[in-house]
Amino acid sequence: MKRRCWLAVILLITCLCGSLSGPAAVQAQPDTKTLLLYDSLAVDTPKEGNVEELQRLLAAFGAQVTVMNLDHYTADTLSGYDRVIYVKNAPDLYDINKDFLKDMAAYTGDYLHIGTHLPERVQQQLHTVTAVIPDAAVTITADAWSSAPTRVPSLPVITSYQGQPYGAVQLYHGSHAAPFGVIHGRQGYVPYYVKGNASELALSSLLKDWLGVQKPGNLYLVIRGIYPFSDLEKLKALADRLYGAGIPFVVSVQPVFEHTDYPAMLRYLQAMQYVQARNGSIVINTPVVADTISQDKTVLKREMSSFIDVLAQHKIVPLGIGAELYWSYDHLYSAEGMAFFDSSLLYPNEKIMYRDRSPQSKVFVSSPFTVTIRQLQEYVRHKKTADTLPVDLAVTLNFEADSVHLDEEVAWLEAQWLVFADYKQEEHQVKNDHVLLQSRGGILKMNGQSLTQNSTLLSGTSGAAEADYAYTKQARQSLSGLFRVQNNIFVAIIGVTLLVFGLFLIIGYRLYKRKYYK
């Protein structure tokens, strides 16, 4: 009887502790599928790239996304998804896919509409009334963040609605302001969304609630473009400067798969050790994809794993992978190159080169939304206070830029009120067949053992690099000794000949001089 009483007390205490601890900060549920539909990519228009930016925003919230063009939609597709986002980029094109119209009329899941032609059923649920303002100059605001005025040839705005508003669309030189977007129940609507201004932050605020994400956003600083042939002394000086300013940072380094025993590679590793000791975090950038990429699908996995091993051997703990967005929508790249990492930095696509394209994205536990420092400067043009970000935001600096330009950007960061988070404070994991690398609460771990960042890391633990290292092996020479003796003999003969020739010149000069006197 006493044992049962004690068990009851312990169970009650456990329940009370669980209720007092509160809900944990989580991302979008990984088992919740999201369908992203679009009617047009809006090429050569101001809306070009907004679908790609939306994909990166959804990745930052940890959403499992399937991307589909409306032309490829087939009957009953909506029934397989819990959430649907439809981007209507072409206002002059009406939806002619009858299967989609039929399924949409019966769809009861979460729905977010971006653009014009809001479905009538959703319009009734949101009680929205819209209007189109021709040739408008607008400013998009999201809390205290804002963007410069942008001229829009035809701007759709919400004039009446029911639900929770997000952000604002302020007409330039006008008193009219409309919500950027609204959510009511399980339905959401954003009439205008473009790439590269504060509409990204306004949409992220709406997406956070629509996806049910509770995790607050952090601000990170990322330095891109670090190669073995980069100016490593310049990198160390930048690390010292950021460390002195109290700004934690992330360095995205290019992997090396061959000649990892060369002195140049050793200096590269020592620079990473120095960065890590200066409160910097390391992420591995994806290798450069060429048209002549090997057809062997195991090469990428083997090489990425080998570079992780090289870093681990030198006490360097990478915490994620940096890649262009399309890598996460490719079966080969995501399975062979990104499978070691649970965290990523997904950059905008620069040159898309799929190997095995996938409509479904790879999900990461952590994937901050990356923006350039110019975008950040635009956001904070009129901002005075620091507000909580709705999404993890990573500001990128290009290390390959000229020193004067980079110095100006760092000076601007030092002068701002911005508070950058330490990437190591979050949980990250990199794992292959030989090593497990982790971070949590600012502590780096290797195979479960904590690494202390002490003075040995500042000076480098990999030894000194040889300045006169032979990068190419000399061919074996079987007659080198004989040739050396011959060369010495020829040198002696030539020397004697020159000496004799000199004596003849002296004797001839004296004889000619005596003849002249006579």
mmCIF file with all atom_site columns, N, CA and C in Angstrom, residues 422-452:
data_model
loop_
_atom_site.group_PDB
_atom_site.id
_atom_site.type_symbol
_atom_site.label_atom_id
_atom_site.label_alt_id
_atom_site.label_comp_id
_atom_site.label_asym_id
_atom_site.label_entity_id
_atom_site.label_seq_id
_atom_site.pdbx_PDB_ins_code
_atom_site.Cartn_x
_atom_site.Cartn_y
_atom_site.Cartn_z
_atom_site.occupancy
_atom_site.B_iso_or_equiv
_atom_site.pdbx_formal_charge
_atom_site.auth_seq_id
_atom_site.auth_comp_id
_atom_site.auth_asym_id
_atom_site.auth_atom_id
_atom_site.pdbx_PDB_model_num
ATOM 1  N N  . ASP A 1 422 ? 25.035 33.360 -31.542 1.00 0.00 ? 422 ASP A N  1
ATOM 2  C CA . ASP A 1 422 ? 26.140 32.422 -31.733 1.00 0.00 ? 422 ASP A CA 1
ATOM 3  C C  . ASP A 1 422 ? 25.566 31.129 -32.319 1.00 0.00 ? 422 ASP A C  1
ATOM 4  N N  . TYR A 1 423 ? 26.026 30.779 -33.504 1.00 0.00 ? 423 TYR A N  1
ATOM 5  C CA . TYR A 1 423 ? 25.513 29.585 -34.197 1.00 0.00 ? 423 TYR A CA 1
ATOM 6  C C  . TYR A 1 423 ? 25.718 28.330 -33.367 1.00 0.00 ? 423 TYR A C  1
ATOM 7  N N  . LYS A 1 424 ? 26.771 28.297 -32.558 1.00 0.00 ? 424 LYS A N  1
ATOM 8  C CA . LYS A 1 424 ? 27.074 27.113 -31.757 1.00 0.00 ? 424 LYS A CA 1
ATOM 9  C C  . LYS A 1 424 ? 26.099 26.914 -30.610 1.00 0.00 ? 424 LYS A C  1
ATOM 10 N N  . GLN A 1 425 ? 25.354 27.963 -30.256 1.00 0.00 ? 425 GLN A N  1
ATOM 11 C CA . GLN A 1 425 ? 24.415 27.836 -29.156 1.00 0.00 ? 425 GLN A CA 1
ATOM 12 C C  . GLN A 1 425 ? 23.263 26.892 -29.495 1.00 0.00 ? 425 GLN A C  1
ATOM 13 N N  . GLU A 1 426 ? 22.926 26.798 -30.772 1.00 0.00 ? 426 GLU A N  1
ATOM 14 C CA . GLU A 1 426 ? 21.876 25.877 -31.198 1.00 0.00 ? 426 GLU A CA 1
ATOM 15 C C  . GLU A 1 426 ? 22.444 24.465 -31.342 1.00 0.00 ? 426 GLU A C  1
ATOM 16 N N  . GLU A 1 427 ? 21.551 23.502 -31.464 1.00 0.00 ? 427 GLU A N  1
ATOM 17 C CA . GLU A 1 427 ? 21.971 22.111 -31.630 1.00 0.00 ? 427 GLU A CA 1
ATOM 18 C C  . GLU A 1 427 ? 22.212 21.807 -33.103 1.00 0.00 ? 427 GLU A C  1
ATOM 19 N N  . HIS A 1 428 ? 23.410 21.334 -33.414 1.00 0.00 ? 428 HIS A N  1
ATOM 20 C CA . HIS A 1 428 ? 23.779 20.940 -34.773 1.00 0.00 ? 428 HIS A CA 1
ATOM 21 C C  . HIS A 1 428 ? 24.511 19.608 -34.699 1.00 0.00 ? 428 HIS A C  1
ATOM 22 N N  . GLN A 1 429 ? 24.391 18.834 -35.761 1.00 0.00 ? 429 GLN A N  1
ATOM 23 C CA . GLN A 1 429 ? 25.036 17.517 -35.777 1.00 0.00 ? 429 GLN A CA 1
ATOM 24 C C  . GLN A 1 429 ? 25.532 17.191 -37.184 1.00 0.00 ? 429 GLN A C  1
ATOM 25 N N  . VAL A 1 430 ? 26.760 16.714 -37.259 1.00 0.00 ? 430 VAL A N  1
ATOM 26 C CA . VAL A 1 430 ? 27.360 16.231 -38.498 1.00 0.00 ? 430 VAL A CA 1
ATOM 27 C C  . VAL A 1 430 ? 27.908 14.836 -38.213 1.00 0.00 ? 430 VAL A C  1
ATOM 28 N N  . LYS A 1 431 ? 27.499 13.873 -39.034 1.00 0.00 ? 431 LYS A N  1
ATOM 29 C CA . LYS A 1 431 ? 27.846 12.487 -38.728 1.00 0.00 ? 431 LYS A CA 1
ATOM 30 C C  . LYS A 1 431 ? 28.160 11.720 -40.005 1.00 0.00 ? 431 LYS A C  1
ATOM 31 N N  . ASN A 1 432 ? 29.277 10.977 -39.974 1.00 0.00 ? 432 ASN A N  1
ATOM 32 C CA . ASN A 1 432 ? 29.560 10.007 -41.028 1.00 0.00 ? 432 ASN A CA 1
ATOM 33 C C  . ASN A 1 432 ? 29.893 8.672  -40.365 1.00 0.00 ? 432 ASN A C  1
ATOM 34 N N  . ASP A 1 433 ? 30.503 7.771  -41.091 1.00 0.00 ? 433 ASP A N  1
ATOM 35 C CA . ASP A 1 433 ? 30.767 6.438  -40.546 1.00 0.00 ? 433 ASP A CA 1
ATOM 36 C C  . ASP A 1 433 ? 31.876 6.428  -39.499 1.00 0.00 ? 433 ASP A C  1
ATOM 37 N N  . HIS A 1 434 ? 32.642 7.527  -39.405 1.00 0.00 ? 434 HIS A N  1
ATOM 38 C CA . HIS A 1 434 ? 33.808 7.510  -38.518 1.00 0.00 ? 434 HIS A CA 1
ATOM 39 C C  . HIS A 1 434 ? 33.726 8.467  -37.343 1.00 0.00 ? 434 HIS A C  1
ATOM 40 N N  . VAL A 1 435 ? 32.943 9.527  -37.470 1.00 0.00 ? 435 VAL A N  1
ATOM 41 C CA . VAL A 1 435 ? 32.977 10.558 -36.443 1.00 0.00 ? 435 VAL A CA 1
ATOM 42 C C  . VAL A 1 435 ? 31.603 11.199 -36.296 1.00 0.00 ? 435 VAL A C  1
ATOM 43 N N  . LEU A 1 436 ? 31.303 11.641 -35.080 1.00 0.00 ? 436 LEU A N  1
ATOM 44 C CA . LEU A 1 436 ? 30.070 12.374 -34.769 1.00 0.00 ? 436 LEU A CA 1
ATOM 45 C C  . LEU A 1 436 ? 30.469 13.736 -34.207 1.00 0.00 ? 436 LEU A C  1
ATOM 46 N N  . LEU A 1 437 ? 30.107 14.802 -34.903 1.00 0.00 ? 437 LEU A N  1
ATOM 47 C CA . LEU A 1 437 ? 30.438 16.165 -34.503 1.00 0.00 ? 437 LEU A CA 1
ATOM 48 C C  . LEU A 1 437 ? 29.161 16.889 -34.117 1.00 0.00 ? 437 LEU A C  1
ATOM 49 N N  . GLN A 1 438 ? 29.184 17.581 -32.975 1.00 0.00 ? 438 GLN A N  1
ATOM 50 C CA . GLN A 1 438 ? 27.971 18.200 -32.456 1.00 0.00 ? 438 GLN A CA 1
ATOM 51 C C  . GLN A 1 438 ? 28.285 19.544 -31.806 1.00 0.00 ? 438 GLN A C  1
ATOM 52 N N  . SER A 1 439 ? 27.243 20.335 -31.642 1.00 0.00 ? 439 SER A N  1
ATOM 53 C CA . SER A 1 439 ? 27.322 21.552 -30.822 1.00 0.00 ? 439 SER A CA 1
ATOM 54 C C  . SER A 1 439 ? 26.016 21.695 -30.066 1.00 0.00 ? 439 SER A C  1
ATOM 55 N N  . ARG A 1 440 ? 26.137 22.235 -28.863 1.00 0.00 ? 440 ARG A N  1
ATOM 56 C CA . ARG A 1 440 ? 24.956 22.497 -28.049 1.00 0.00 ? 440 ARG A CA 1
ATOM 57 C C  . ARG A 1 440 ? 25.355 23.448 -26.935 1.00 0.00 ? 440 ARG A C  1
ATOM 58 N N  . GLY A 1 441 ? 24.615 24.542 -26.824 1.00 0.00 ? 441 GLY A N  1
ATOM 59 C CA . GLY A 1 441 ? 24.906 25.513 -25.783 1.00 0.00 ? 441 GLY A CA 1
ATOM 60 C C  . GLY A 1 441 ? 26.281 26.125 -25.883 1.00 0.00 ? 441 GLY A C  1
ATOM 61 N N  . GLY A 1 442 ? 26.818 26.228 -27.112 1.00 0.00 ? 442 GLY A N  1
ATOM 62 C CA . GLY A 1 442 ? 28.140 26.814 -27.300 1.00 0.00 ? 442 GLY A CA 1
ATOM 63 C C  . GLY A 1 442 ? 29.286 25.859 -27.136 1.00 0.00 ? 442 GLY A C  1
ATOM 64 N N  . ILE A 1 443 ? 29.014 24.586 -26.816 1.00 0.00 ? 443 ILE A N  1
ATOM 65 C CA . ILE A 1 443 ? 30.059 23.581 -26.608 1.00 0.00 ? 443 ILE A CA 1
ATOM 66 C C  . ILE A 1 443 ? 30.168 22.699 -27.845 1.00 0.00 ? 443 ILE A C  1
ATOM 67 N N  . LEU A 1 444 ? 31.392 22.565 -28.356 1.00 0.00 ? 444 LEU A N  1
ATOM 68 C CA . LEU A 1 444 ? 31.646 21.683 -29.489 1.00 0.00 ? 444 LEU A CA 1
ATOM 69 C C  . LEU A 1 444 ? 32.027 20.304 -28.980 1.00 0.00 ? 444 LEU A C  1
ATOM 70 N N  . LYS A 1 445 ? 31.505 19.276 -29.632 1.00 0.00 ? 445 LYS A N  1
ATOM 71 C CA . LYS A 1 445 ? 31.775 17.908 -29.203 1.00 0.00 ? 445 LYS A CA 1
ATOM 72 C C  . LYS A 1 445 ? 32.199 17.056 -30.389 1.00 0.00 ? 445 LYS A C  1
ATOM 73 N N  . MET A 1 446 ? 33.094 16.115 -30.105 1.00 0.00 ? 446 MET A N  1
ATOM 74 C CA . MET A 1 446 ? 33.540 15.144 -31.086 1.00 0.00 ? 446 MET A CA 1
ATOM 75 C C  . MET A 1 446 ? 33.417 13.755 -30.485 1.00 0.00 ? 446 MET A C  1
ATOM 76 N N  . ASN A 1 447 ? 32.546 12.958 -31.054 1.00 0.00 ? 447 ASN A N  1
ATOM 77 C CA . ASN A 1 447 ? 32.258 11.622 -30.527 1.00 0.00 ? 447 ASN A CA 1
ATOM 78 C C  . ASN A 1 447 ? 31.883 11.673 -29.053 1.00 0.00 ? 447 ASN A C  1
ATOM 79 N N  . GLY A 1 448 ? 31.096 12.696 -28.704 1.00 0.00 ? 448 GLY A N  1
ATOM 80 C CA . GLY A 1 448 ? 30.604 12.838 -27.343 1.00 0.00 ? 448 GLY A CA 1
ATOM 81 C C  . GLY A 1 448 ? 31.539 13.541 -26.394 1.00 0.00 ? 448 GLY A C  1
ATOM 82 N N  . GLN A 1 449 ? 32.799 13.802 -26.805 1.00 0.00 ? 449 GLN A N  1
ATOM 83 C CA . GLN A 1 449 ? 33.776 14.453 -25.942 1.00 0.00 ? 449 GLN A CA 1
ATOM 84 C C  . GLN A 1 449 ? 33.834 15.950 -26.266 1.00 0.00 ? 449 GLN A C  1
ATOM 85 N N  . SER A 1 450 ? 33.776 16.784 -25.234 1.00 0.00 ? 450 SER A N  1
ATOM 86 C CA . SER A 1 450 ? 33.808 18.230 -25.427 1.00 0.00 ? 450 SER A CA 1
ATOM 87 C C  . SER A 1 450 ? 35.205 18.671 -25.825 1.00 0.00 ? 450 SER A C  1
ATOM 88 N N  . LEU A 1 451 ? 35.264 19.656 -26.732 1.00 0.00 ? 451 LEU A N  1
ATOM 89 C CA . LEU A 1 451 ? 36.534 20.228 -27.148 1.00 0.00 ? 451 LEU A CA 1
ATOM 90 C C  . LEU A 1 451 ? 36.705 21.583 -26.489 1.00 0.00 ? 451 LEU A C  1
ATOM 91 N N  . THR A 1 452 ? 37.839 21.799 -25.883 1.00 0.00 ? 452 THR A N  1
ATOM 92 C CA . THR A 1 452 ? 38.126 23.099 -25.269 1.00 0.00 ? 452 THR A CA 1
ATOM 93 C C  . THR A 1 452 ? 38.907 23.937 -26.258 1.00 0.00 ? 452 THR A C  1
#
